[in-house]
């Protein structure tokens, strides 16, 4: 079988001080629904969205604004309706950035660039489920000598609760 060098970024993990604020913002403003939760639904340790965000609760995290320092320059997010997203974001206390009106800084410093998608491309991309759902038939690599804790890692992965129901927004606070 020939090697195919095609790939894409499946998600971006971001440390956030207030995970619930970010969950609400990415859902209410950008429509990024829950894909997976690690921890209690009302106080998750980590939260993955459809659309590629992984939010990691880190209440003591301190860093300069992302577009001012090296930890992460910004996130580029394709949106189906740029004007609607910009209007919805205004009530969330985001700050406009000098790069353009579609560049926003979230309260904890994360910079996002909202990009108008063409046609129906956002819906088409979100309709794809590229993850393997049947892991029983996938051969797992054997750990090498330097890999000493397979049970710990496997246990953590098994402890994540998968959430795919669209009615899981009960834990979101009203905005």
Coordinates of N, CA and C in Angstrom, one line a residue:
X1 N 0.8 -1.2 0.0 CA 0.0 0.0 0.0 C 0.9 1.2 0.0
X2 N 0.6 2.1 -0.9 CA 1.4 3.4 -1.0 C 1.1 4.4 0.1
X3 N 2.0 5.0 0.5 CA 1.9 6.1 1.6 C 1.2 7.3 1.0
X4 N 0.2 7.8 1.6 CA -0.5 9.0 1.2 C -0.2 10.1 2.2
X5 N 0.4 11.2 1.8 CA 0.9 12.2 2.7 C -0.2 13.3 2.9
X6 N -1.5 12.9 2.9 CA -2.5 13.9 3.1 C -2.9 13.9 4.5
X7 N -3.2 15.1 5.1 CA -3.6 15.2 6.5 C -4.3 16.5 6.7
X8 N -4.9 16.6 7.9 CA -5.5 17.9 8.3 C -5.4 17.9 9.8
X9 N -5.6 19.1 10.4 CA -5.6 19.3 11.8 C -7.0 18.9 12.3
X10 N -7.1 17.9 13.2 CA -8.4 17.4 13.6 C -8.9 18.2 14.8
X11 N -8.1 18.7 15.6 CA -8.5 19.6 16.7 C -7.3 20.4 17.2
X12 N -7.6 21.5 17.9 CA -6.6 22.4 18.6 C -7.0 22.4 20.0
X13 N -6.0 22.0 20.9 CA -6.2 22.1 22.3 C -5.8 23.4 22.9
X14 N -6.7 24.0 23.7 CA -6.4 25.4 24.2 C -6.7 25.3 25.7
X15 N -5.7 25.8 26.5 CA -5.9 26.0 28.0 C -6.8 27.3 28.2
X16 N -7.8 27.1 29.0 CA -8.7 28.3 29.3 C -8.9 28.4 30.8
X17 N -9.0 29.6 31.3 CA -9.3 29.8 32.7 C -10.7 29.4 33.1
X18 N -11.7 29.9 32.3 CA -13.1 29.6 32.6 C -13.7 28.8 31.4
X19 N -13.7 27.5 31.6 CA -14.1 26.6 30.6 C -15.6 26.7 30.2
X20 N -16.4 27.0 31.2 CA -17.8 27.2 30.9 C -18.1 28.4 30.0
X21 N -17.4 29.5 30.3 CA -17.5 30.7 29.4 C -17.2 30.3 28.0
X22 N -16.1 29.6 27.8 CA -15.6 29.2 26.4 C -16.6 28.2 25.8
X23 N -17.1 27.2 26.6 CA -18.1 26.3 26.0 C -19.3 27.1 25.5
X24 N -19.8 28.0 26.3 CA -21.0 28.8 25.9 C -20.7 29.7 24.7
X25 N -19.5 30.4 24.7 CA -19.1 31.2 23.6 C -19.0 30.4 22.3
X26 N -18.3 29.3 22.3 CA -18.1 28.6 21.0 C -19.4 27.9 20.6
X27 N -20.3 27.6 21.5 CA -21.6 27.1 21.1 C -22.6 28.2 20.6
X28 N -22.8 29.2 21.5 CA -23.7 30.3 21.2 C -23.4 31.1 20.0
X29 N -22.1 31.5 19.9 CA -21.7 32.4 18.8 C -21.3 31.6 17.5
X30 N -20.6 30.5 17.7 CA -20.1 29.8 16.5 C -20.8 28.5 16.2
X31 N -21.7 28.1 17.1 CA -22.5 26.8 16.8 C -21.7 25.6 17.0
X32 N -20.5 25.6 17.7 CA -19.7 24.4 17.9 C -20.3 23.6 19.0
X33 N -20.9 22.5 18.7 CA -21.6 21.7 19.6 C -20.6 20.7 20.2
X34 N -21.1 20.1 21.3 CA -20.2 19.1 22.0 C -20.0 17.8 21.2
X35 N -18.7 17.4 21.2 CA -18.4 16.1 20.7 C -18.0 15.1 21.8
X36 N -17.3 15.6 22.8 CA -16.8 14.7 23.8 C -16.6 15.6 25.1
X37 N -16.8 14.9 26.3 CA -16.5 15.6 27.5 C -15.7 14.7 28.4
X38 N -14.7 15.2 29.1 CA -13.9 14.5 30.0 C -14.2 15.2 31.4
X39 N -14.9 14.4 32.3 CA -15.2 14.9 33.6 C -16.7 15.1 33.7
X40 N -17.2 15.7 34.8 CA -18.6 15.9 35.0 C -19.1 16.9 33.9
X41 N -20.3 16.7 33.5 CA -20.9 17.6 32.5 C -21.0 19.1 32.9
X42 N -21.3 19.3 34.2 CA -21.4 20.6 34.7 C -20.1 21.3 35.1
X43 N -19.0 20.5 35.1 CA -17.7 21.1 35.4 C -16.6 20.2 34.7
X44 N -16.6 20.2 33.4 CA -15.7 19.3 32.7 C -14.2 19.8 32.8
X45 N -13.3 18.7 32.8 CA -11.9 19.0 32.8 C -11.5 19.4 31.4
X46 N -12.1 18.7 30.4 CA -11.8 19.0 29.0 C -13.1 18.8 28.2
X47 N -13.2 19.5 27.1 CA -14.4 19.6 26.3 C -14.0 19.7 24.9
X48 N -14.5 18.8 24.0 CA -14.2 18.8 22.6 C -15.5 19.2 21.8
X49 N -15.3 20.0 20.8 CA -16.4 20.5 20.0 C -16.4 19.8 18.6
X50 N -17.5 19.7 18.0 CA -17.6 19.4 16.6 C -17.0 20.7 16.0
X51 N -16.1 20.6 15.1 CA -15.5 21.7 14.5 C -14.0 21.9 15.0
X52 N -13.5 21.0 15.9 CA -12.1 21.0 16.1 C -11.5 21.7 17.3
X53 N -12.3 22.1 18.3 CA -11.8 22.8 19.5 C -11.7 21.8 20.6
X54 N -10.6 21.8 21.4 CA -10.5 21.1 22.6 C -10.2 22.1 23.7
X55 N -11.1 22.3 24.6 CA -10.9 23.3 25.7 C -10.5 22.5 26.9
X56 N -9.4 23.0 27.5 CA -8.8 22.3 28.7 C -8.9 23.3 29.9
X57 N -9.7 22.9 30.9 CA -9.9 23.7 32.1 C -8.6 23.9 32.8
X58 N -8.1 25.1 32.9 CA -6.9 25.4 33.6 C -7.1 26.7 34.3
X59 N -7.8 26.7 35.5 CA -8.2 28.0 36.1 C -7.0 28.9 36.5
X60 N -5.9 28.3 36.8 CA -4.7 29.2 37.2 C -3.8 29.6 36.0
X61 N -4.2 29.3 34.8 CA -3.4 29.6 33.6 C -3.2 31.1 33.4
X62 N -2.0 31.5 33.2 CA -1.7 32.9 33.0 C -0.8 32.9 31.7
X63 N -1.2 33.7 30.8 CA -0.3 33.9 29.6 C -0.7 35.3 29.0
X64 N 0.2 35.9 28.3 CA -0.2 37.1 27.6 C -1.2 36.8 26.4
X65 N -1.9 37.8 25.9 CA -2.8 37.6 24.8 C -2.1 36.8 23.7
X66 N -2.9 35.9 23.1 CA -2.3 34.9 22.2 C -1.6 35.6 20.9
X67 N -2.1 36.7 20.5 CA -1.5 37.3 19.3 C -0.3 38.2 19.7
X68 N 0.0 38.3 21.0 CA 1.1 39.1 21.4 C 2.3 38.3 21.8
X69 N 2.1 37.0 22.0 CA 3.2 36.1 22.4 C 3.2 34.8 21.7
X70 N 4.1 33.9 22.1 CA 4.3 32.7 21.3 C 3.5 31.5 21.6
X71 N 2.6 31.5 22.6 CA 1.9 30.3 22.9 C 0.9 29.9 21.9
X72 N 0.3 30.8 21.2 CA -0.6 30.5 20.1 C -0.9 31.8 19.4
X73 N -0.7 31.9 18.1 CA -0.9 33.2 17.5 C -2.4 33.5 17.4
X74 N -3.2 32.6 16.8 CA -4.6 32.8 16.7 C -5.2 31.5 16.1
X75 N -6.6 31.4 16.2 CA -7.3 30.3 15.6 C -8.1 30.9 14.4
X76 N -8.0 30.3 13.3 CA -8.8 30.7 12.1 C -10.0 29.8 12.1
X77 N -11.2 30.4 12.1 CA -12.5 29.6 12.2 C -13.4 30.0 11.0
X78 N -13.7 29.0 10.2 CA -14.6 29.2 9.1 C -16.0 29.3 9.6
X79 N -16.8 30.3 9.2 CA -18.1 30.5 9.6 C -19.1 30.6 8.4
X80 N -20.3 30.1 8.6 CA -21.2 30.1 7.5 C -21.8 31.5 7.3
X81 N -21.8 32.3 8.4 CA -22.4 33.7 8.3 C -21.5 34.6 9.1
X82 N -20.6 35.2 8.5 CA -19.6 36.1 9.1 C -20.3 37.3 9.9
X83 N -21.2 37.9 9.2 CA -21.9 39.1 9.8 C -22.7 38.7 11.0
X84 N -23.4 37.5 11.0 CA -24.1 37.0 12.1 C -23.2 36.7 13.3
X85 N -22.1 36.0 13.0 CA -21.1 35.6 14.0 C -20.5 36.9 14.7
X86 N -20.2 37.9 13.9 CA -19.6 39.1 14.5 C -20.6 39.8 15.4
X87 N -21.9 39.9 14.9 CA -22.9 40.5 15.7 C -23.1 39.7 17.0
X88 N -23.2 38.4 16.9 CA -23.4 37.6 18.1 C -22.2 37.7 19.1
X89 N -21.0 37.8 18.6 CA -19.8 37.9 19.5 C -19.8 39.2 20.3
X90 N -20.4 40.3 19.8 CA -20.3 41.6 20.5 C -20.8 41.5 22.0
X91 N -21.8 40.8 22.2 CA -22.4 40.7 23.6 C -21.6 39.9 24.6
X92 N -20.5 39.3 24.1 CA -19.6 38.4 24.9 C -18.4 39.2 25.5
X93 N -18.3 40.4 25.3 CA -17.2 41.2 25.8 C -15.8 40.9 25.1
X94 N -15.9 40.6 23.8 CA -14.7 40.3 23.1 C -14.1 41.7 22.6
X95 N -12.8 41.7 22.3 CA -12.2 42.9 21.9 C -11.8 42.8 20.5
X96 N -12.1 43.9 19.7 CA -11.6 43.9 18.3 C -10.1 44.1 18.2
X97 N -9.5 43.4 17.2 CA -8.1 43.5 17.1 C -7.8 44.3 15.8
X98 N -6.6 44.9 15.7 CA -6.2 45.8 14.6 C -6.1 45.1 13.3
X99 N -6.0 43.8 13.2 CA -5.9 43.1 11.9 C -7.1 43.2 11.1
X100 N -8.3 43.5 11.6 CA -9.5 43.6 10.9 C -10.7 43.3 11.7
X101 N -11.9 43.7 11.3 CA -13.1 43.6 12.1 C -13.5 42.1 12.4
X102 N -12.9 41.2 11.6 CA -13.2 39.8 11.8 C -12.2 39.1 12.7
X103 N -11.3 39.9 13.3 CA -10.3 39.4 14.3 C -10.8 39.8 15.7
X104 N -10.9 38.9 16.6 CA -11.4 39.1 17.9 C -10.5 38.5 19.0
X105 N -10.4 39.2 20.1 CA -9.7 38.6 21.3 C -10.7 38.3 22.4
X106 N -10.7 37.1 22.8 CA -11.6 36.6 23.9 C -11.0 37.1 25.2
X107 N -11.8 37.2 26.3 CA -11.4 37.8 27.5 C -10.1 37.2 28.1
X108 N -9.8 35.9 27.9 CA -8.6 35.4 28.5 C -7.4 35.5 27.6
X109 N -7.6 36.2 26.4 CA -6.5 36.5 25.6 C -6.4 35.7 24.3
X110 N -7.2 34.7 24.1 CA -7.2 33.9 22.9 C -7.7 34.8 21.7
X111 N -6.9 34.8 20.6 CA -7.3 35.5 19.4 C -7.9 34.6 18.4
X112 N -9.0 35.0 17.8 CA -9.7 34.2 16.8 C -9.9 35.1 15.6
X113 N -9.7 34.5 14.4 CA -10.0 35.1 13.1 C -11.2 34.4 12.5
X114 N -12.3 35.1 12.4 CA -13.5 34.5 11.8 C -13.4 34.8 10.3
X115 N -13.6 33.7 9.5 CA -13.5 33.7 8.0 C -14.8 33.3 7.4
X116 N -15.3 34.1 6.4 CA -16.5 33.7 5.7 C -16.2 32.5 4.8
X117 N -17.0 31.4 5.0 CA -16.8 30.2 4.2 C -17.7 30.4 2.9
X118 N -17.3 29.7 1.9 CA -18.0 29.7 0.7 C -19.2 28.7 0.7
X119 N -20.3 29.1 0.1 CA -21.4 28.2 -0.1 C -21.8 27.5 1.2
X120 N -22.0 26.2 1.0 CA -22.5 25.4 2.1 C -21.4 24.6 2.7
X121 N -20.1 25.1 2.6 CA -18.9 24.3 3.0 C -18.9 24.0 4.5
X122 N -19.3 24.9 5.3 CA -19.2 24.6 6.8 C -20.2 23.4 7.1
X123 N -21.4 23.4 6.6 CA -22.3 22.3 6.9 C -21.8 21.0 6.3
X124 N -21.2 21.1 5.1 CA -20.7 19.9 4.5 C -19.5 19.3 5.3
X125 N -18.6 20.1 5.7 CA -17.5 19.6 6.5 C -18.0 19.0 7.9
X126 N -18.9 19.7 8.5 CA -19.4 19.2 9.8 C -20.2 17.9 9.7
X127 N -20.7 17.6 8.5 CA -21.5 16.4 8.3 C -20.6 15.2 8.2
X128 N -19.3 15.4 8.0 CA -18.3 14.3 7.9 C -17.9 13.8 9.3
X129 N -17.9 12.5 9.5 CA -17.4 11.9 10.7 C -16.2 11.1 10.4
X130 N -15.0 11.7 10.4 CA -13.8 11.0 10.0 C -13.2 10.0 11.0
X131 N -13.7 10.0 12.2 CA -13.1 9.2 13.2 C -13.5 7.7 13.1
X132 N -12.6 6.8 13.3 CA -13.0 5.4 13.3 C -13.8 5.1 14.5
X133 N -15.0 4.5 14.3 CA -15.9 4.3 15.5 C -15.8 2.9 16.0
X134 N -15.3 2.0 15.2 CA -15.2 0.6 15.6 C -13.7 0.2 15.8
X135 N -13.3 0.4 17.0 CA -11.9 0.2 17.4 C -11.5 -1.2 17.5
X136 N -12.5 -2.1 17.6 CA -12.2 -3.6 17.8 C -11.5 -4.1 16.6
X137 N -11.7 -3.6 15.4 CA -11.0 -4.1 14.2 C -9.8 -3.4 13.8
X138 N -9.3 -2.5 14.6 CA -8.1 -1.7 14.3 C -6.9 -2.3 15.0
X139 N -5.9 -2.7 14.4 CA -4.7 -3.3 15.1 C -4.0 -2.1 15.9
X140 N -3.8 -2.4 17.1 CA -3.1 -1.4 18.0 C -1.6 -1.7 18.0
X141 N -0.8 -0.7 18.0 CA 0.7 -0.9 18.0 C 1.1 -1.5 19.4
X142 N 2.1 -2.3 19.4 CA 2.6 -2.8 20.6 C 3.5 -1.8 21.2
X143 N 3.4 -1.5 22.6 CA 4.2 -0.5 23.2 C 5.7 -0.9 23.1
X144 N 6.6 0.1 23.0 CA 8.0 -0.2 23.0 C 8.5 0.0 24.4
X145 N 9.8 -0.2 24.6 CA 10.4 -0.2 25.9 C 10.2 1.1 26.7
X146 N 10.1 2.2 26.0 CA 10.0 3.5 26.6 C 8.6 3.8 27.0
X147 N 7.6 3.0 26.6 CA 6.2 3.2 26.9 C 5.9 2.4 28.1
X148 N 5.8 3.0 29.3 CA 5.7 2.2 30.5 C 4.3 2.3 31.2
X149 N 3.4 3.1 30.7 CA 2.1 3.2 31.4 C 0.9 3.0 30.5
X150 N 0.8 1.9 29.7 CA -0.3 1.8 28.8 C -1.7 1.7 29.5
X151 N -1.7 1.1 30.7 CA -3.0 0.9 31.4 C -3.5 2.3 31.9
X152 N -2.6 3.1 32.4 CA -3.0 4.5 32.8 C -3.6 5.3 31.7
X153 N -2.9 5.3 30.6 CA -3.4 6.0 29.4 C -4.7 5.4 28.9
X154 N -4.8 4.1 28.8 CA -6.0 3.5 28.3 C -7.1 3.8 29.2
X155 N -6.9 3.7 30.5 CA -7.9 4.0 31.5 C -8.4 5.4 31.4
X156 N -7.6 6.4 31.1 CA -8.0 7.8 30.9 C -8.9 7.9 29.7
X157 N -8.5 7.3 28.6 CA -9.3 7.3 27.4 C -10.6 6.7 27.6
X158 N -10.7 5.6 28.3 CA -12.0 4.9 28.6 C -12.9 5.7 29.5
X159 N -12.3 6.6 30.4 CA -13.1 7.3 31.3 C -13.8 8.5 30.7
X160 N -13.4 8.9 29.5 CA -14.1 10.0 28.8 C -15.5 9.6 28.4
X161 N -16.4 10.5 28.7 CA -17.8 10.1 28.3 C -18.1 10.8 27.0
X162 N -18.5 9.9 26.0 CA -18.8 10.5 24.7 C -20.2 11.0 24.7
X163 N -20.4 12.2 24.2 CA -21.7 12.8 24.1 C -22.0 13.2 22.7
X164 N -23.1 12.7 22.2 CA -23.4 13.1 20.8 C -24.9 13.5 20.7
X165 N -25.6 13.6 21.8 CA -27.0 14.0 21.8 C -27.1 15.5 21.7
X166 N -28.0 16.0 20.8 CA -28.1 17.5 20.6 C -28.8 18.2 21.8
X167 N -29.4 17.4 22.7 CA -30.1 18.1 23.8 C -29.2 18.2 25.1
X168 N -27.9 18.2 25.0 CA -27.0 18.3 26.1 C -26.7 19.7 26.6
X169 N -27.5 20.6 26.2 CA -27.2 22.0 26.5 C -27.8 22.5 27.8
X170 N -28.3 21.5 28.6 CA -28.9 21.8 29.9 C -27.9 22.4 30.8
X171 N -26.6 22.1 30.7 CA -25.6 22.6 31.6 C -25.1 24.0 31.3
X172 N -25.5 24.5 30.1 CA -25.1 25.8 29.8 C -25.9 26.9 30.5
X173 N -25.2 27.9 30.9 CA -25.9 29.0 31.6 C -26.5 29.9 30.6
X174 N -27.6 30.5 31.0 CA -28.2 31.5 30.0 C -27.4 32.7 29.9
X175 N -27.3 33.2 28.7 CA -26.4 34.4 28.4 C -27.3 35.5 28.0

